[in-house]
Coordinates of C-alpha atoms in Angstrom, one line a residue:
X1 CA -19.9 -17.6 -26.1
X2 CA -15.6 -17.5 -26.7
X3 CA -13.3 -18.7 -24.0
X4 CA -12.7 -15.4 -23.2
X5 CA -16.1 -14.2 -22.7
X6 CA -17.1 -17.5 -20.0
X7 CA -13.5 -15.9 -18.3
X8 CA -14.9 -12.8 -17.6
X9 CA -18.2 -13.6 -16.9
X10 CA -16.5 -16.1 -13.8
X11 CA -14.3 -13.1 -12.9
X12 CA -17.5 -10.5 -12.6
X13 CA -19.6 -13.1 -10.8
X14 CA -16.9 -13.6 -7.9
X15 CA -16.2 -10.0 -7.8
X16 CA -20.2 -8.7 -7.5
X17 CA -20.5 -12.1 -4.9
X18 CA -17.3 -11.0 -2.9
X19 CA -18.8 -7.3 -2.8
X20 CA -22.5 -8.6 -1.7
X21 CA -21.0 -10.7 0.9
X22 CA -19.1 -7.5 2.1
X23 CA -22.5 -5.9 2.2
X24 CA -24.2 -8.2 4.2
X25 CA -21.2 -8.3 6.6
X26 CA -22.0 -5.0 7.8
X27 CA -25.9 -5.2 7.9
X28 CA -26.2 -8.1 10.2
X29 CA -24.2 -11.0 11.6
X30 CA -21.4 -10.8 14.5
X31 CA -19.4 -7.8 13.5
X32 CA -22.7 -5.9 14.1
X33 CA -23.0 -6.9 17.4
X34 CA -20.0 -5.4 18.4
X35 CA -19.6 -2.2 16.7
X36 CA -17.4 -3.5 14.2
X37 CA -20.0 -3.5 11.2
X38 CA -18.2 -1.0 9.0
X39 CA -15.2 -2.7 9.0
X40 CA -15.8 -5.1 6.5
X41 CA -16.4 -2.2 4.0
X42 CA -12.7 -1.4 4.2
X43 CA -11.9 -4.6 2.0
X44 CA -14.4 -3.8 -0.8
X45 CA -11.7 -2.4 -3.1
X46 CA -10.2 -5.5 -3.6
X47 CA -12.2 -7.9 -5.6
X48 CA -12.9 -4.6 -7.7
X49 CA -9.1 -4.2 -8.4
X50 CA -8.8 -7.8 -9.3
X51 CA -11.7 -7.4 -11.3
X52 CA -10.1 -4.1 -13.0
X53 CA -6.5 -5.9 -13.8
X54 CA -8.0 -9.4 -14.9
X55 CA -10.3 -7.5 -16.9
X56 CA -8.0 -5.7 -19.1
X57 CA -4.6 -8.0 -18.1
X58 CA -5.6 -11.7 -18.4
X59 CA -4.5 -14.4 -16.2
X60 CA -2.2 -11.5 -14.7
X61 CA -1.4 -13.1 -11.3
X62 CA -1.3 -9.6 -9.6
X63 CA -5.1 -9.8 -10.5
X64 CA -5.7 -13.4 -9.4
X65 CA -4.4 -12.8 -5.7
X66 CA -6.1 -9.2 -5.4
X67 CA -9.5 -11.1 -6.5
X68 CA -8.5 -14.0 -4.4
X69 CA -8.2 -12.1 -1.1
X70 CA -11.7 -10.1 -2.3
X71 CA -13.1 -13.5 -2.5
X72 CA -11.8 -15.2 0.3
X73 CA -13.2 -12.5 2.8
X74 CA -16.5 -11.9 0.8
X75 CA -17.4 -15.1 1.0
X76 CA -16.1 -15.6 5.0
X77 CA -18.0 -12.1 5.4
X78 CA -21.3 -13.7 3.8
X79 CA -21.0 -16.7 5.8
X80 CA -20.7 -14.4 9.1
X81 CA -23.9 -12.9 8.1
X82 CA -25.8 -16.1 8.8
X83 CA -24.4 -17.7 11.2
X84 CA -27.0 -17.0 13.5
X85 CA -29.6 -18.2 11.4
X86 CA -29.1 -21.6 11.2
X87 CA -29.1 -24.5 13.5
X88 CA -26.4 -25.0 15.7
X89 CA -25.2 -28.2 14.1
X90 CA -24.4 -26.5 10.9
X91 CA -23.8 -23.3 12.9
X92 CA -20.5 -24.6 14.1
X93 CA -19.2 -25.6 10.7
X94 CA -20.2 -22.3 9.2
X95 CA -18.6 -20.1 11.5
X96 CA -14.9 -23.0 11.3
X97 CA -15.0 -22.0 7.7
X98 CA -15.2 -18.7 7.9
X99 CA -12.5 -18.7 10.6
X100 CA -10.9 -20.4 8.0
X101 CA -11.3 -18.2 5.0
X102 CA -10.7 -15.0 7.3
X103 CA -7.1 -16.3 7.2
X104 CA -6.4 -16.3 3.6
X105 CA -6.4 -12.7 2.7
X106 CA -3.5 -11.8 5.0
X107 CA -1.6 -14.6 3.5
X108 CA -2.3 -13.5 0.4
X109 CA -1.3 -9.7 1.1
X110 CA 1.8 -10.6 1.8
X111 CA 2.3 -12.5 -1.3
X112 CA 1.1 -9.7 -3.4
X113 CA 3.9 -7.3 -1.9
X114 CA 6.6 -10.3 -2.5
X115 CA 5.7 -10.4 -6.0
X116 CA 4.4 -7.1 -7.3
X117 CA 4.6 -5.8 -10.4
X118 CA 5.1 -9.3 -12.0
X119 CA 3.5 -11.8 -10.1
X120 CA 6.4 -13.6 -9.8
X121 CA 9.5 -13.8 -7.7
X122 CA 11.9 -11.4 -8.8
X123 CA 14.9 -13.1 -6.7
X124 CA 16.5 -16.0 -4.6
X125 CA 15.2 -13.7 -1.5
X126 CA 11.3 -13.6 -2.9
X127 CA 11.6 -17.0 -4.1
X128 CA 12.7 -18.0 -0.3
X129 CA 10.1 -16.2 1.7
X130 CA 7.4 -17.3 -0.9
X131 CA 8.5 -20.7 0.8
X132 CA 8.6 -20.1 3.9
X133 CA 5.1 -17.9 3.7
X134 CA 3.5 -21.0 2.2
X135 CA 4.6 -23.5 5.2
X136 CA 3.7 -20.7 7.9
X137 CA 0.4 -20.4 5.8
X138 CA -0.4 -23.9 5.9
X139 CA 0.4 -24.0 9.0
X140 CA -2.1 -21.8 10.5
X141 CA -5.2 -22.9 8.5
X142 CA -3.9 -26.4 10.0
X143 CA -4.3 -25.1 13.5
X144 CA -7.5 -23.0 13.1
X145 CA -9.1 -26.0 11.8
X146 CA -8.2 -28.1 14.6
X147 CA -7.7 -26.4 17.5
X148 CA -9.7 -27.5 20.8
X149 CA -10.7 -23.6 21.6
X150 CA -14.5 -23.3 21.7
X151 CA -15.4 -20.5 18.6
X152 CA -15.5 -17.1 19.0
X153 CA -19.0 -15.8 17.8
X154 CA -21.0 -18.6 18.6
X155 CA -19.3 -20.2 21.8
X156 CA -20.0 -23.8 20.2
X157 CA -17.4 -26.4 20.2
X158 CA -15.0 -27.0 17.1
X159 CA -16.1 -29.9 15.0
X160 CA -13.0 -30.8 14.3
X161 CA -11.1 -29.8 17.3
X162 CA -8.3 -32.3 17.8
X163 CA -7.5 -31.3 21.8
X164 CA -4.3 -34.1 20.9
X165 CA -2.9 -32.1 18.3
X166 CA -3.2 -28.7 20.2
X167 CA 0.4 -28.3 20.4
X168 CA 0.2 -27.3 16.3
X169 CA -2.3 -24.4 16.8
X170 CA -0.3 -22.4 18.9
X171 CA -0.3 -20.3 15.2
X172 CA -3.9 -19.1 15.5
X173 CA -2.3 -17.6 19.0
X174 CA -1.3 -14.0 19.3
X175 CA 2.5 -15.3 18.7
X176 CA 1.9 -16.8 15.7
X177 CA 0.1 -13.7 14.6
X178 CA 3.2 -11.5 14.3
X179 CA 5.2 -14.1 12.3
X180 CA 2.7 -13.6 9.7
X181 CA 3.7 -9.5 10.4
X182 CA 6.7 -10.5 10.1
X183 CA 7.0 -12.0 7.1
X184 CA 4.9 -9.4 5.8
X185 CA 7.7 -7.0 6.8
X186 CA 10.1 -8.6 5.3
X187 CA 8.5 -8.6 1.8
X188 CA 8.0 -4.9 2.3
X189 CA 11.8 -4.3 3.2
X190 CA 12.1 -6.8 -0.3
X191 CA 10.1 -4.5 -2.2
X192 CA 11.6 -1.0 -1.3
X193 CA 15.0 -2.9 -2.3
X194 CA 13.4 -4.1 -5.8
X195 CA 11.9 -0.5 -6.0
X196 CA 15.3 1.6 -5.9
X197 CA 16.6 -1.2 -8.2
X198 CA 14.1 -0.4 -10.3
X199 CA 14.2 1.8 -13.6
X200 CA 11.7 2.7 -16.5
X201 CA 8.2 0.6 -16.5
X202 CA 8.9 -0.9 -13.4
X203 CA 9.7 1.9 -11.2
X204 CA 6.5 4.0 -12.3
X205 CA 4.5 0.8 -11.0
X206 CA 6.3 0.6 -7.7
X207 CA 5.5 4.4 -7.4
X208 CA 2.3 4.0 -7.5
X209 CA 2.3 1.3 -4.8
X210 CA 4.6 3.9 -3.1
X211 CA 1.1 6.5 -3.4
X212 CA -1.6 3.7 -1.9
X213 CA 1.1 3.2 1.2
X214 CA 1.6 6.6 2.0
X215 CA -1.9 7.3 1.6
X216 CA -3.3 4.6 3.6
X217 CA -0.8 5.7 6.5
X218 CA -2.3 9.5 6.2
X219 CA -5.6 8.3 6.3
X220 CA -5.1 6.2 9.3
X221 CA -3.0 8.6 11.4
X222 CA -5.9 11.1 11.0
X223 CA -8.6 9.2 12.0
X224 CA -6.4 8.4 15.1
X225 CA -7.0 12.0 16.4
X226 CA -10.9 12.4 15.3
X227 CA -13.4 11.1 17.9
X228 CA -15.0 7.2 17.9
X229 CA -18.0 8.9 17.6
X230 CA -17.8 10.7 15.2
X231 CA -19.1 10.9 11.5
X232 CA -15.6 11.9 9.9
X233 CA -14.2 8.7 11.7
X234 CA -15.0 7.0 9.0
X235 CA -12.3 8.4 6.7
X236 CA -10.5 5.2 8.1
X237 CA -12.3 3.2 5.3
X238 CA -10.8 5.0 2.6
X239 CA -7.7 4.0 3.9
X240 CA -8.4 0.5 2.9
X241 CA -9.1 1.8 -0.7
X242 CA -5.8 3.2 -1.4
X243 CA -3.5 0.0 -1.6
X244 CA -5.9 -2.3 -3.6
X245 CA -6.7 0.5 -6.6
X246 CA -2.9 2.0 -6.2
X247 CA -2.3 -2.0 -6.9
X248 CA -4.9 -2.2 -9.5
X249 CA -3.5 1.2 -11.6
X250 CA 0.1 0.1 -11.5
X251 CA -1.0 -3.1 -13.7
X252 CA -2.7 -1.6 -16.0
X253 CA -2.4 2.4 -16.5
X254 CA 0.6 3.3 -14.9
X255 CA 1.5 5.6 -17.2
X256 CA -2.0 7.2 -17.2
X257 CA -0.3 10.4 -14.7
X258 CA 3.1 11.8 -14.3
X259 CA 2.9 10.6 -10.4
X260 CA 6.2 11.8 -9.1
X261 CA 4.9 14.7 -7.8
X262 CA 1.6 13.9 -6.3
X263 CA 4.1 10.6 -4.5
X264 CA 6.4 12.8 -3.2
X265 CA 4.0 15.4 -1.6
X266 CA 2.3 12.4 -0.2
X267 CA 4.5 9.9 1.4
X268 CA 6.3 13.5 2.7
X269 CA 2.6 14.0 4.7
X270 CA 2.5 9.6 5.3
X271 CA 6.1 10.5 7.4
X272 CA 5.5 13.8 9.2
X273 CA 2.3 12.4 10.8
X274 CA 3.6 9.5 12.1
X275 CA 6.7 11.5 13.5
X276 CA 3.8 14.1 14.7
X277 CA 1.5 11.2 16.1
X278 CA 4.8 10.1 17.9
X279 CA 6.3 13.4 19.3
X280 CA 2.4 14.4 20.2
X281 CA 2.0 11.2 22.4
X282 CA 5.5 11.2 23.9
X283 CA 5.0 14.9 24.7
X284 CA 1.4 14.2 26.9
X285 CA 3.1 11.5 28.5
X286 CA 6.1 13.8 29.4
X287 CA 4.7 16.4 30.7
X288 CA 2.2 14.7 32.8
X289 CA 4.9 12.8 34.2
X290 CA 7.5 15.2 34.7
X291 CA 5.4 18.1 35.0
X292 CA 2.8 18.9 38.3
X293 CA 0.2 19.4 35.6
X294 CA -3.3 18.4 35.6
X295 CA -6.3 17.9 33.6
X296 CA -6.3 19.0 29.7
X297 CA -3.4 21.5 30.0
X298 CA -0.9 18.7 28.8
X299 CA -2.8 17.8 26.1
X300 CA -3.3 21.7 25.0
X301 CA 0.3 22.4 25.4
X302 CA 1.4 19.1 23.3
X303 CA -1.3 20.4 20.8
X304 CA 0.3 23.6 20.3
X305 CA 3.8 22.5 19.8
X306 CA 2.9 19.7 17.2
X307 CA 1.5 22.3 15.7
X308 CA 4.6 24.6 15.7
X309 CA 6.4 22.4 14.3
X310 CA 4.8 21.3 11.8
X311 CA 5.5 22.9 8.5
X312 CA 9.5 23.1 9.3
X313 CA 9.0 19.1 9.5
X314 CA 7.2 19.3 6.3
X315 CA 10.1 21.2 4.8
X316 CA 12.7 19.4 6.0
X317 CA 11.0 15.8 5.3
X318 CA 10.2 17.0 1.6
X319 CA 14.2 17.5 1.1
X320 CA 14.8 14.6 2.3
X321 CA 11.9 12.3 0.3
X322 CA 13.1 14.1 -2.8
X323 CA 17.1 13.7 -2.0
X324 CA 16.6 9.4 -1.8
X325 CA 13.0 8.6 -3.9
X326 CA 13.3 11.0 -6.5
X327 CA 17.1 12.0 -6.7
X328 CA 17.2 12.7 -10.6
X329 CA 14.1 15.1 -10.5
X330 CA 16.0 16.7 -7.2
X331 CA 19.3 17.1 -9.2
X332 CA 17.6 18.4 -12.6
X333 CA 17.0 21.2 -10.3
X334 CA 20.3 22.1 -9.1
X335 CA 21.9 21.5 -12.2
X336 CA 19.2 23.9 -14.6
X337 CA 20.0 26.6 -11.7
X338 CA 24.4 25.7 -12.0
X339 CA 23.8 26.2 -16.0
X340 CA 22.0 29.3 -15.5
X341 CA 24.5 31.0 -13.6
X342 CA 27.9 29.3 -15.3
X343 CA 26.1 31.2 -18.6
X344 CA 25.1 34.2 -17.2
X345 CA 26.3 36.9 -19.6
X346 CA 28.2 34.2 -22.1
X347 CA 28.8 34.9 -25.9
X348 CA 30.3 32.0 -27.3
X349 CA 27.9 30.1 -28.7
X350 CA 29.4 26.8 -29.0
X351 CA 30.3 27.2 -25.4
X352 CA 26.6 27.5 -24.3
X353 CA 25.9 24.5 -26.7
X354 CA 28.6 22.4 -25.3
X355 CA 26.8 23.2 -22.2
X356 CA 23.4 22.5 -23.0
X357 CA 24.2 19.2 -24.2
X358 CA 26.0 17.9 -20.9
X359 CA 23.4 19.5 -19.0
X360 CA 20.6 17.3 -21.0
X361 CA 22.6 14.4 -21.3
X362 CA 23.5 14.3 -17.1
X363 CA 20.3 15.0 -16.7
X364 CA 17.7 13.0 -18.8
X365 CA 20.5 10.7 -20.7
X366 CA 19.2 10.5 -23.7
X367 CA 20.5 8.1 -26.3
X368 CA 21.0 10.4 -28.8
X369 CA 20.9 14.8 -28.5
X370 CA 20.9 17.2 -31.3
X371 CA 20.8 21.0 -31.1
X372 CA 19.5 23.5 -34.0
X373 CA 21.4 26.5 -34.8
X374 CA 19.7 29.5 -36.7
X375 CA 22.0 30.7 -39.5
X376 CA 22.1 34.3 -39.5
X377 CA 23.4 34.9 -43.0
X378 CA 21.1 32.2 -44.7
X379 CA 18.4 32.4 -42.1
X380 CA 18.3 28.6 -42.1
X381 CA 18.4 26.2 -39.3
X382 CA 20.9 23.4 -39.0
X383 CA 21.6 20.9 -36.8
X384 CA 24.8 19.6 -34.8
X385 CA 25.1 16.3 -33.4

């Protein structure tokens, strides 16, 4: 067997384990217990996307931290699974290291978004907040591992709980929980800048990253508005799809669709309902507050204006998506319809080829344009430059 072969035969066996540990995850264990079972299955797509890239793009380092985060929680999913099954000696260090391992895939989000498409840092900026991301990152599996808190799921002491040292595991607290947000933030505000920078190759793969986002935030906001209950709730775990495989595509068939399109129409919908999510709950509020009004007659009469406005918003956002993401195929447009009516009923043909051309070259700049003329005494075609 090559070197190659052993390679993918490593990266398919922690793929299927990261997806069985998934599995188990929402069959049995804690998250069970609490009604949380399904989540679990919202994280399945990213061992397969690391799998897909490392597959067809070796040692790609895109693939290596999407497989790395699948791993990381389907093995701290598989170890939740039996942590009830073992004796409470061993139960204790099972359920630290799962803590632990639960950490690493938000970590390694973050790092994906600060170096996506290359999997590398693209500036002084990236190259900073990969830094900084690594310290804050060691930091908090430092504190989770010894902090004097009893565990969560089990309620058994931390074996390595260090009550001394508690001062350094203020991280695992809810404070230390938003500078990892933050820092994520700030390699998405990085990557929007990389992405308008961006031209040819490059830009299509950010596009597509562009399509998971503004999926996953449609698929979120509308399972916001659909009951706990119910069956269709689970949309939410397609949400968790969209990043991972929009990831997975950029890497490796990013020219496989003309995406433009199908991005615009969808971070347009990603916008309008969080601005719709946001004028809906600030209406209710409102009018229950300013208003003598009682029961579900708020709520109807927020409903019913949300959905008045709702296609102008549509319009209006889609103008201004395509004016600042897409701003040459928004100005091919205007300038095909300025052509058309600067030629309407013109003769001169070298007037309408002079035309042509500047319309083609401002809008597509080509590197080189040539136009073919039919000859009407000869019949022949030739060509000017």
């Amino acid at each position: 067997m090559s070197g190659w072969d052993l390679r993918r035969t490593l990266i398919t066996s922690i793929a299927v384990a990261s997806l069985v540990g998934i599995v188990l995850a929402t069959l049995r264990g804690p998250l069970v217990s609490t009604g949380d079972g399904l989540w679990p299955l919202s994280w399945m797509a990213w061992p397969v996307a690391g799998w897909m890239v490392l597959v067809r793009r070796p040692g790609n380092r895109i693939g290596q931290l999407c497989l790395g985060i699948g791993a990381s929680m389907g093995l701290s999913f598989g170890l939740q699974s039996v942590v009830f099954d073992v004796a409470p000696a061993v139960a204790a260090w099972v359920e630290l290291t799962y803590t632990v391992l639960g950490v690493v895939p938000f970590l390694l989000i973050v790092a994906v978004l600060n170096t996506f498409p290359t999997g590398s840092y693209a500036g002084r900026a990236e190259a900073i907040l990969g830094r900084v991301l690594i310290a804050v990152g060691s930091w908090a599996l430092l504190g989770f591992l010894i902090s004097p808190e009893p565990l969560d799921d089990t309620g058994l002491n931390n074996p390595l709980a260090m009550p001394q040292l508690s001062g350094l595991a203020v991280i695992t607290n809810d404070p230390g929980f938003f500078l990892v947000v933050f820092l994520g933030l700030g390699a998405l505000a990085r990557l929007f800048v990389r992405a308008r920078r961006s031209s040819g190759i490059e830009r299509q793969q950010f596009r597509w990253l562009l399509l998971g986002g503004a999926v996953f935030v449609v698929i979120s906001g509308a399972a916001q508005f659909l009951p706990e209950d119910s069956a269709a709730h689970l949309i939410w775990l397609l949400g968790g799809f969209s990043i991972p495989i929009s990831v997975g595509v950029a890497v490796i068939r990013y020219r496989l669709y003309e995406i433009d399109r199908i991005v615009s129409k969808t971070f347009t919908y990603a916008v309008v309902v969080v601005v719709l999510a946001a004028l809906y709950a600030g209406l209710v509020v409102a009018l229950r507050g300013l208003l003598p009004l009682e029961g579900d007659l708020p709520v109807a009469m927020s409903t019913l204006l949300v959905a008045w406005a709702f296609f102008p918003l549509v319009r209006r956002v889609q103008r201004v998506v395509n004016r600042r993401f897409f701003r040459s195929h928004y100005d091919a447009g205007k300038v095909v319809s300025r052509l058309a009516a600067e030629l309407q009923g013109s003769l001169n043909l070298a007037d309408v080829t002079t035309r042509a051309e500047s319309m083609v070259t401002e809008v597509l700049a080509p590197i080189s344009i040539g136009v073919w003329v039919a000859d009407e005494a000869t019949g022949r075609q030739s060509a000017t430059t």
